[in-house]
XYZ file of C-alpha atoms in Angstrom:
619
model
C 40.889 34.790 39.601
C 38.106 32.644 41.093
C 37.549 29.092 39.894
C 34.738 28.826 37.333
C 34.429 25.048 36.875
C 32.184 23.223 39.319
C 30.193 19.988 39.517
C 26.566 20.060 38.506
C 23.990 19.360 41.213
C 22.569 15.846 41.103
C 19.040 16.910 40.076
C 20.406 19.073 37.224
C 22.562 16.210 35.960
C 19.512 13.937 36.043
C 17.475 16.432 34.032
C 20.229 16.639 31.415
C 20.337 12.836 31.212
C 16.565 12.826 30.941
C 16.837 14.981 27.829
C 18.750 12.132 26.173
C 16.734 9.208 27.475
C 13.189 10.628 27.788
C 12.082 12.574 24.746
C 8.343 11.880 24.936
C 5.917 9.512 26.746
C 6.829 6.666 24.402
C 10.395 6.785 25.772
C 9.037 6.093 29.256
C 6.945 3.220 27.896
C 10.002 1.663 26.239
C 12.190 1.860 29.356
C 9.546 0.504 31.725
C 8.546 -2.376 29.438
C 12.182 -3.392 28.983
C 12.756 -3.310 32.740
C 9.758 -5.623 33.187
C 11.170 -8.048 30.599
C 14.572 -8.049 32.299
C 12.749 -8.969 35.531
C 11.622 -12.246 33.864
C 7.968 -11.217 33.756
C 5.534 -13.468 31.894
C 2.582 -11.041 32.033
C 2.926 -7.285 31.505
C 0.171 -4.684 31.637
C 0.580 -1.186 30.161
C -1.858 1.529 31.274
C -1.763 4.946 29.574
C -3.847 8.087 30.055
C -3.892 11.077 27.711
C -1.310 9.415 25.465
C 1.102 9.183 28.409
C 1.106 12.854 29.370
C -0.949 12.203 32.501
C -0.030 8.592 33.303
C 2.200 5.769 32.106
C 1.979 2.687 34.291
C 3.593 -0.713 33.763
C 2.626 -3.657 35.975
C 4.505 -6.965 35.754
C 4.692 -10.276 37.605
C 8.478 -10.435 37.549
C 11.007 -11.064 40.298
C 10.428 -7.783 42.091
C 13.014 -5.911 44.206
C 14.104 -5.830 47.775
C 13.843 -2.666 49.891
C 17.444 -1.697 49.186
C 17.208 -2.432 45.473
C 14.015 -0.413 45.174
C 15.713 2.635 46.660
C 18.958 2.202 44.698
C 17.159 1.765 41.373
C 16.553 5.541 41.207
C 20.232 6.438 41.583
C 22.259 7.334 38.500
C 24.301 4.503 36.977
C 22.858 1.992 39.420
C 22.351 -1.321 37.598
C 22.354 -5.050 38.183
C 23.184 -5.889 34.559
C 26.931 -5.178 34.357
C 29.804 -5.192 36.847
C 32.825 -4.563 34.612
C 33.530 -2.830 31.305
C 33.986 -6.218 29.621
C 30.326 -6.985 30.286
C 29.359 -4.337 27.707
C 30.409 -6.795 24.988
C 28.312 -9.686 26.334
C 24.948 -7.984 26.777
C 21.876 -10.201 26.869
C 19.545 -7.789 28.662
C 17.600 -4.688 27.628
C 18.787 -2.060 30.093
C 22.312 -1.756 31.381
C 23.168 1.949 31.703
C 21.307 2.577 34.955
C 19.989 5.935 33.743
C 16.348 5.248 32.890
C 14.597 5.376 36.260
C 16.820 8.192 37.528
C 16.078 10.268 34.429
C 12.339 9.573 34.589
C 12.170 10.436 38.301
C 13.875 13.780 37.612
C 11.043 15.037 35.377
C 7.903 13.334 36.692
C 5.997 12.045 39.710
C 6.912 8.375 40.134
C 5.221 5.762 42.314
C 6.986 2.419 42.659
C 5.463 -0.674 44.282
C 7.431 -3.910 44.306
C 7.566 -7.245 46.142
C 9.700 -10.343 45.785
C 8.197 -13.825 45.615
C 9.082 -15.044 49.115
C 8.386 -11.754 50.880
C 5.129 -11.118 52.713
C 5.199 -7.359 52.237
C 6.595 -5.123 49.531
C 7.929 -1.596 49.242
C 6.260 1.605 48.038
C 8.298 4.664 47.075
C 7.104 8.082 45.859
C 9.519 10.464 44.106
C 8.928 13.928 42.654
C 11.671 15.592 40.624
C 14.457 13.339 42.002
C 13.313 14.027 45.560
C 12.091 11.046 47.589
C 8.781 12.018 49.209
C 8.004 8.771 50.998
C 9.118 5.160 51.403
C 6.806 2.733 53.190
C 5.940 -0.916 53.534
C 3.121 -1.899 51.181
C 0.769 -4.785 50.519
C 1.250 -5.492 46.822
C 1.319 -8.527 44.525
C 4.562 -10.192 43.506
C 6.320 -8.170 40.840
C 6.685 -4.464 40.192
C 4.347 -1.600 39.370
C 5.805 1.710 38.184
C 3.449 4.660 37.664
C 4.863 7.780 35.979
C 2.528 10.769 36.344
C 2.613 14.327 34.995
C 5.567 13.952 32.690
C 7.756 17.104 32.372
C 5.832 18.797 35.191
C 8.970 20.744 36.184
C 10.125 21.474 32.609
C 7.219 23.333 30.953
C 9.225 24.060 27.822
C 9.706 20.347 27.164
C 6.023 19.689 27.773
C 5.064 22.368 25.244
C 7.040 20.532 22.593
C 4.852 17.446 22.907
C 2.454 16.866 20.028
C -1.263 16.179 20.194
C -2.631 13.090 21.936
C -3.137 11.280 18.621
C 0.507 11.680 17.596
C 1.861 10.798 21.040
C -0.413 7.746 21.237
C 0.918 6.618 17.880
C 4.483 6.775 19.241
C 3.439 4.877 22.376
C 1.720 2.229 20.256
C 4.813 1.889 18.061
C 7.003 1.221 21.101
C 4.473 -1.289 22.411
C 4.486 -3.085 19.028
C 8.279 -3.264 19.002
C 8.501 -4.799 22.459
C 5.530 -7.149 21.978
C 6.812 -8.448 18.625
C 10.243 -9.168 20.070
C 8.765 -11.268 22.903
C 5.832 -13.431 21.758
C 6.392 -15.688 24.792
C 5.154 -12.875 27.102
C 1.506 -11.880 27.497
C 0.783 -8.147 27.073
C -2.227 -5.933 27.780
C -2.480 -2.325 26.642
C -5.108 0.105 27.967
C -5.622 3.730 26.942
C -8.042 5.990 28.840
C -9.790 2.954 30.272
C -10.351 1.118 26.969
C -8.423 -1.988 25.971
C -6.431 -1.592 22.744
C -4.472 -4.862 22.752
C -4.805 -8.168 24.566
C -1.944 -10.409 23.472
C -1.634 -13.884 25.027
C 1.488 -16.036 24.938
C 1.787 -17.329 21.378
C 4.164 -18.090 18.536
C 5.666 -15.405 16.359
C 3.207 -15.714 13.473
C 0.238 -15.474 15.841
C 1.745 -12.404 17.509
C 2.132 -10.625 14.154
C -1.449 -11.482 13.170
C -2.806 -10.435 16.581
C -1.212 -6.994 16.297
C -1.808 -6.206 12.625
C -5.101 -8.003 12.011
C -6.302 -11.407 10.693
C -5.801 -10.425 7.046
C -2.058 -10.188 7.726
C -1.786 -13.980 7.779
C -2.247 -14.324 4.018
C 0.395 -11.667 3.370
C 3.269 -13.388 5.196
C 6.082 -15.405 3.644
C 8.313 -17.245 6.185
C 12.057 -16.653 6.149
C 14.421 -19.123 7.831
C 18.198 -19.234 7.489
C 21.010 -20.285 9.810
C 24.717 -19.730 9.192
C 27.808 -19.488 11.373
C 27.515 -15.710 11.352
C 23.800 -15.077 11.504
C 20.487 -16.788 12.210
C 17.404 -15.295 10.541
C 13.787 -16.102 11.350
C 10.556 -14.264 10.745
C 8.382 -13.169 7.876
C 8.331 -10.835 4.902
C 5.255 -9.537 3.108
C 4.173 -10.503 -0.383
C 4.929 -7.801 -2.970
C 1.268 -7.249 -3.867
C 0.577 -6.171 -0.275
C 3.308 -3.537 -0.129
C 2.435 -0.145 1.351
C 3.291 3.476 0.754
C 4.375 3.797 4.386
C 7.085 1.980 6.340
C 4.810 1.197 9.265
C 5.313 -2.582 9.055
C 9.097 -2.840 8.955
C 10.760 -4.416 11.984
C 14.327 -5.578 12.557
C 15.129 -7.296 15.846
C 18.721 -8.113 16.744
C 18.970 -10.464 19.726
C 15.336 -9.582 20.625
C 16.045 -5.849 20.545
C 14.368 -3.539 18.017
C 16.928 -1.659 15.906
C 16.904 0.798 13.020
C 19.403 0.061 10.277
C 19.134 1.780 6.873
C 21.882 -0.517 5.577
C 19.991 -3.718 6.382
C 16.751 -2.138 5.166
C 18.473 -1.614 1.829
C 19.283 -5.342 1.775
C 15.577 -6.166 2.074
C 14.665 -3.696 -0.677
C 17.356 -5.229 -2.890
C 15.725 -8.647 -2.471
C 12.434 -7.164 -3.743
C 14.063 -5.563 -6.772
C 11.665 -5.636 -9.697
C 8.717 -6.793 -7.581
C 7.485 -3.534 -6.036
C 5.693 -0.558 -7.512
C 7.420 2.798 -7.380
C 7.463 4.400 -3.906
C 6.018 1.307 -2.256
C 7.723 -0.444 0.650
C 7.661 -4.121 1.671
C 6.583 -5.356 5.084
C 9.005 -7.454 7.109
C 9.260 -8.848 10.636
C 12.757 -10.282 10.917
C 14.596 -11.626 13.964
C 18.384 -11.671 13.672
C 20.477 -13.617 16.160
C 24.191 -12.812 16.224
C 27.064 -13.213 18.657
C 26.879 -10.315 21.186
C 30.636 -9.830 20.728
C 30.114 -8.813 17.084
C 27.740 -5.909 17.768
C 27.860 -2.628 19.657
C 24.526 -1.344 20.938
C 25.998 1.322 23.195
C 26.293 4.035 20.552
C 23.006 5.815 21.284
C 21.097 6.465 24.538
C 17.887 4.920 23.175
C 19.835 1.850 21.958
C 17.877 1.673 18.692
C 21.029 2.108 16.593
C 23.581 -0.640 16.368
C 27.004 -1.348 14.876
C 27.991 -4.657 13.277
C 31.519 -5.982 12.819
C 30.847 -7.321 9.314
C 27.883 -5.529 7.756
C 28.670 -6.682 4.214
C 28.291 -10.351 5.103
C 25.008 -9.706 6.902
C 23.764 -7.731 3.894
C 24.469 -10.606 1.513
C 22.899 -13.239 3.793
C 19.713 -11.232 4.395
C 19.295 -10.390 0.723
C 19.800 -13.973 -0.477
C 17.598 -15.455 2.277
C 14.645 -13.224 1.399
C 15.130 -13.842 -2.330
C 15.167 -17.583 -1.671
C 11.956 -17.405 0.391
C 10.149 -15.311 -2.214
C 11.190 -17.733 -4.929
C 10.436 -20.843 -2.864
C 6.869 -19.736 -2.298
C 6.394 -18.712 -5.961
C 6.306 -15.014 -5.140
C 9.261 -13.982 -7.299
C 9.153 -14.462 -11.078
C 11.161 -17.423 -12.378
C 12.307 -18.391 -15.871
C 10.064 -21.322 -16.690
C 8.210 -22.531 -19.746
C 4.671 -23.776 -19.295
C 4.359 -27.279 -20.684
C 1.251 -27.876 -22.754
C -0.818 -30.960 -22.018
C -0.812 -32.177 -25.630
C 2.942 -32.734 -25.399
C 2.563 -35.285 -22.602
C 2.805 -38.990 -23.482
C -0.564 -40.792 -23.037
C -0.561 -43.538 -20.397
C -1.475 -46.215 -22.965
C 1.603 -45.457 -25.085
C 4.072 -44.986 -22.240
C 5.677 -48.473 -22.541
C 5.322 -49.017 -26.305
C 8.315 -49.121 -28.553
C 8.661 -46.410 -31.139
C 7.929 -47.581 -34.699
C 10.003 -46.445 -37.629
C 7.918 -44.401 -40.065
C 7.516 -45.828 -43.565
C 7.652 -43.742 -46.692
C 5.838 -44.877 -49.826
C 7.173 -43.651 -53.150
C 5.672 -44.158 -56.620
C 8.725 -45.209 -58.499
C 6.839 -45.249 -61.849
C 5.868 -41.600 -61.679
C 7.434 -39.512 -64.421
C 6.271 -35.903 -64.736
C 7.725 -35.602 -68.214
C 5.910 -38.623 -69.602
C 2.944 -37.773 -71.866
C -0.005 -39.389 -70.181
C -3.664 -38.685 -70.388
C -5.256 -36.970 -67.465
C -7.396 -39.979 -66.600
C -4.395 -42.238 -65.959
C -2.624 -39.485 -64.018
C -5.714 -38.877 -61.835
C -5.923 -42.552 -60.929
C -2.290 -42.657 -59.914
C -2.598 -39.561 -57.734
C -5.794 -40.800 -56.109
C -3.946 -43.868 -54.845
C -2.012 -41.605 -52.477
C -5.063 -39.745 -51.182
C -6.192 -41.052 -47.788
C -9.159 -40.261 -45.587
C -12.371 -38.281 -46.050
C -10.638 -35.171 -47.377
C -9.675 -36.816 -50.617
C -12.664 -35.343 -52.482
C -13.003 -32.007 -50.789
C -14.088 -30.397 -54.030
C -17.375 -32.271 -53.794
C -18.351 -30.247 -50.735
C -18.958 -27.248 -53.001
C -20.949 -29.098 -55.654
C -24.518 -27.763 -55.913
C -23.808 -24.289 -54.658
C -25.258 -21.903 -57.222
C -24.821 -18.194 -57.571
C -28.558 -17.491 -57.273
C -28.314 -16.223 -53.758
C -25.389 -14.033 -54.661
C -27.351 -12.628 -57.601
C -30.322 -11.885 -55.368
C -28.067 -10.231 -52.809
C -26.590 -7.910 -55.374
C -30.060 -6.704 -56.347
C -30.704 -5.160 -52.903
C -30.017 -1.499 -52.388
C -26.904 -0.947 -50.283
C -28.690 1.853 -48.397
C -30.869 -0.710 -46.646
C -27.948 -2.192 -44.730
C -26.881 -0.933 -41.304
C -23.441 -1.560 -39.862
C -22.569 -2.010 -36.186
C -20.053 0.578 -34.996
C -18.451 1.459 -31.705
C -20.509 3.738 -29.525
C -19.267 7.253 -29.318
C -17.689 8.113 -25.965
C -18.659 11.573 -24.888
C -16.099 13.805 -23.252
C -16.690 15.150 -19.781
C -16.356 18.588 -21.323
C -18.747 20.157 -23.812
C -18.083 20.044 -27.543
C -17.599 23.779 -27.545
C -14.708 23.424 -25.147
C -13.029 20.842 -27.367
C -13.332 23.000 -30.455
C -11.791 26.077 -28.887
C -8.453 27.251 -30.099
C -5.495 25.638 -28.392
C -4.091 28.124 -25.885
C -2.303 25.589 -23.644
C -0.047 22.586 -24.088
C 1.471 19.984 -21.780
C 5.214 19.782 -21.183
C 6.779 16.454 -20.158
C 3.293 15.355 -18.979
C 4.004 17.351 -15.831
C 3.561 21.045 -16.571
C 0.795 22.995 -18.311
C 2.128 25.900 -20.314
C -0.169 28.789 -21.214
C 0.330 32.246 -22.705
C -0.124 35.520 -20.881
C -0.333 39.064 -22.127
C 3.030 39.765 -20.531
C 4.709 36.421 -21.142
C 4.272 32.748 -20.274
C 2.580 30.804 -17.457
C 3.871 27.372 -16.294
C 1.628 25.353 -13.955
C 2.545 22.217 -11.977
C -0.475 20.024 -12.743
C -0.230 17.912 -9.561
C 0.005 20.851 -7.157
C -2.650 22.788 -9.032
C -5.082 19.878 -8.855
C -4.342 19.487 -5.131
C -5.327 23.129 -4.568
C -8.553 22.689 -6.572
C -9.578 19.517 -4.735
C -8.561 20.925 -1.358
C -10.864 23.924 -1.629
C -13.701 21.752 -2.967
C -13.412 19.334 -0.043
C -13.272 22.176 2.462
C -16.410 23.668 0.955
C -18.278 20.347 1.079
C -17.252 19.642 4.665
C -18.146 23.140 5.798
C -21.534 23.297 4.067
C -22.165 19.544 4.504
C -23.478 19.218 0.971
C -21.186 16.566 -0.488
C -22.624 14.126 -3.032
C -22.168 10.396 -2.514
C -22.066 7.597 -5.054
C -23.240 4.261 -3.659
C -21.047 1.206 -4.208
C -22.553 -1.870 -5.827
C -20.672 -4.096 -3.388
C -19.559 -2.821 0.050
C -15.845 -2.536 0.711
C -14.450 -4.208 3.839
C -11.235 -2.543 5.022
C -9.063 -4.254 7.630
C -7.268 -1.946 10.062
C -5.451 -2.205 13.378
C -7.159 -1.140 16.631
C -5.206 2.126 16.749
C -6.126 2.912 13.128
C -9.759 2.123 13.892
C -9.714 4.744 16.650
C -8.514 7.381 14.154
C -11.260 6.457 11.670
C -13.904 6.702 14.400
C -12.600 10.148 15.389
C -12.765 11.354 11.766
C -16.019 9.589 10.884
C -18.218 12.707 10.855
C -15.729 14.700 8.758
C -15.333 11.808 6.312
C -19.095 11.539 5.925
C -19.260 15.256 5.147
C -16.939 14.663 2.190
C -19.162 11.884 0.804
C -18.016 8.664 2.495
C -20.672 6.377 3.976
C -19.779 3.872 6.706
C -22.294 1.234 7.797
C -20.403 -1.052 10.145
C -17.497 -0.762 12.566
C -15.835 -3.647 14.364
C -12.538 -3.890 16.211
C -10.487 -4.523 13.084
C -12.840 -3.941 10.120
C -14.786 -1.015 8.694
C -17.408 -1.319 5.953
C -17.648 1.409 3.279
C -20.853 1.565 1.204
C -20.495 5.016 -0.382
C -17.655 7.232 -1.608
C -17.444 10.843 -2.860
C -18.267 11.520 -6.501
C -15.186 11.050 -8.651
C -13.360 8.729 -6.233
C -12.647 5.369 -7.915
C -13.464 2.313 -5.854
C -9.928 0.968 -6.230
C -8.513 4.114 -4.585
C -10.607 3.969 -1.395
C -8.228 1.768 0.604
C -5.245 3.868 -0.535
C -7.011 7.082 0.508
C -7.898 5.725 3.952
C -4.366 4.380 4.452
C -2.820 7.707 3.418
C -5.251 9.595 5.651
C -4.365 7.490 8.701
C -0.663 7.991 8.016
C -1.113 11.771 7.723
C -3.113 11.931 10.941
C -0.551 9.852 12.842
C 2.427 11.846 11.640
C 1.148 15.395 11.208
C -1.944 16.043 13.282
C -2.612 19.805 13.294
C -2.338 21.715 16.520
C -4.551 24.591 17.684
C -3.921 26.567 14.483
C -5.632 23.999 12.265
C -8.545 21.619 12.473
C -8.990 17.960 11.681
C -11.209 19.042 8.775
C -8.311 20.916 7.215
C -5.999 17.921 7.566
C -8.612 15.609 6.074
C -9.084 17.891 3.067
C -5.318 18.060 2.530
C -4.871 14.315 2.773
C -7.702 13.511 0.350
C -6.538 16.158 -2.104
C -3.045 14.681 -2.053
C -4.377 11.161 -2.662
C -6.821 12.033 -5.463
C -4.864 14.675 -7.371
C -3.662 13.675 -10.821
C -0.048 12.556 -10.789
C 2.851 13.866 -12.805
C 3.198 11.793 -15.936
C -0.541 11.688 -16.700
C -1.382 13.061 -20.162
C -4.162 15.664 -20.445
C -5.993 16.718 -23.572
C -6.413 20.371 -24.469
C -9.884 20.677 -22.880
C -8.647 19.184 -19.606
C -5.660 21.514 -19.579
C -7.834 24.590 -20.028
C -10.276 23.352 -17.405
C -7.366 22.937 -14.984
C -6.160 26.483 -15.621
C -9.625 28.000 -15.219
C -10.379 25.998 -12.063
C -7.061 26.927 -10.480
C -7.556 30.659 -10.912
C -11.092 30.339 -9.594
C -9.628 29.241 -6.231
C -9.268 31.616 -3.322
C -5.500 31.121 -3.158
C -4.297 29.726 -6.495
C -0.618 30.552 -6.025
C 0.251 27.777 -3.526
C -0.712 24.148 -2.989
C -2.276 22.954 0.308
C 1.266 22.259 1.541
C 2.357 25.843 0.743
C 4.359 25.028 -2.377
C 4.062 27.179 -5.509
C 1.568 25.941 -8.074
C 2.781 28.047 -10.986
C 5.505 30.404 -12.147
C 5.456 33.179 -14.735
C 8.118 34.217 -17.205
C 7.928 37.712 -18.701
C 8.759 38.567 -22.312
C 11.696 40.659 -21.110
C 13.211 37.614 -19.414
C 12.887 35.613 -22.620
C 14.458 38.368 -24.677
C 17.419 38.533 -22.307
C 18.105 34.859 -22.981
C 18.678 35.617 -26.693
C 21.158 38.444 -26.127
């Protein structure tokens, strides 16, 4: 029988490795930025086109590579970071596997230009699908430039799995944030399709956080500093009142490497116990420094997961450090009694000696002795002090004439001030109708049918109603706007601003009015009818999150996504009580929709239970 086991060709092995290392353009961005940092660069420039699908280029002013190193860097498991297996437990660099460039070159067109400091000329290499096309001498600045073009050009199936440009750009931006936050001592520039998104100079950690997430972030930060034999913590956490519904501002860095750790994230949430609203998440930017021997970062190809030797100790230290910082800056509630000013000792009496109070007693007083009232009144008056002694005299001279005159008036002439009647949004006829619905657990609306019983999920039903209304307004462009008395100024990041600009026309069709756009601030002067002013920032934040995470492809439009997001934000929540008129209005509005059976996210809005099913339950 012929042998069936054989070695894979080199280019096939590289493509398989690429499937682990390079999942999308953001993976290329991460690997190239980390290589530039390992090359001791102080200035790094990231250039992206079409969210990285067409071009990802990283230019640095690092050490550069020699001719031999430049050629070897594209070989599998070629690295300068480790020489023996023991080095895996003393890692102080970003890359060490030697798979990144080889994997990238297997699935893209790569152009490398590099030059060392004391060399006159550098090296230029072009590779397509692991095949070296050319290698020449080049005139190039000191450092390295790596341009990755046409990602997944030879694997169409992988390219088809990429999301829209907005989603992919969000992933690229996230990777850029993670690297830039971990290294505030390095200057970064980020360009997308020719426009500058970020220009970050060398700065301290607080300035780097504020530069990335906007000036308003500064007032939200609470510093955290702690140093023990096991762990050193530095960074910032957000104040509870600025918590968000998304986890977009949560960063853990271990030895200047971004990591994801649900266990340590739970430690942060435990420190905020009792301070956050339900389903809200705190912001944190924490740098952890530990002994490299106590961690293992080689458990995942992307190196974002990590293992600790003693997680329980780290959990306790992180939790107590954040609690201490929140309490130190008067963020957390403390058991304290407010001292009233009247209890303080006046300055003039501070050094006086306390005097013993004297009690005067009338030793001749005998309540059983028969005395005339005149003598008794004199004795009692001797103990009365001050102007209140004859308080009865204040009422002398008051006659009952006015009271007599008042009683002669007819009581019908008086009018009494009462509370103004608050009119319901529904007509009186609707309120007086017979009760055909009732609310169950402030979550479901129960109504009767000819054949049985109808149970409606009030949140999903309201989402469907609002969704179709928003779609109608955006399609016909006939939405009504209510002007705000005072404009709202919303602070956003540059990437979020780009999303708002892209959706501006659709948002205006729903009733929003924008008057001013800057790099990090948008001014809202009008909102759709029925949208409370306090909900505007939450709606915009939820909309941006939905666009970043679930942008529709060719089957849907941005209008559809916008309608879904706004319906989800404005729909009444479970737990909100509804009166009988509101319940009936909800039922009637739901069944007036084109598709009342499902919510905008394709979940059932109601169920029915037939009489036969009820009768079977009693058998």
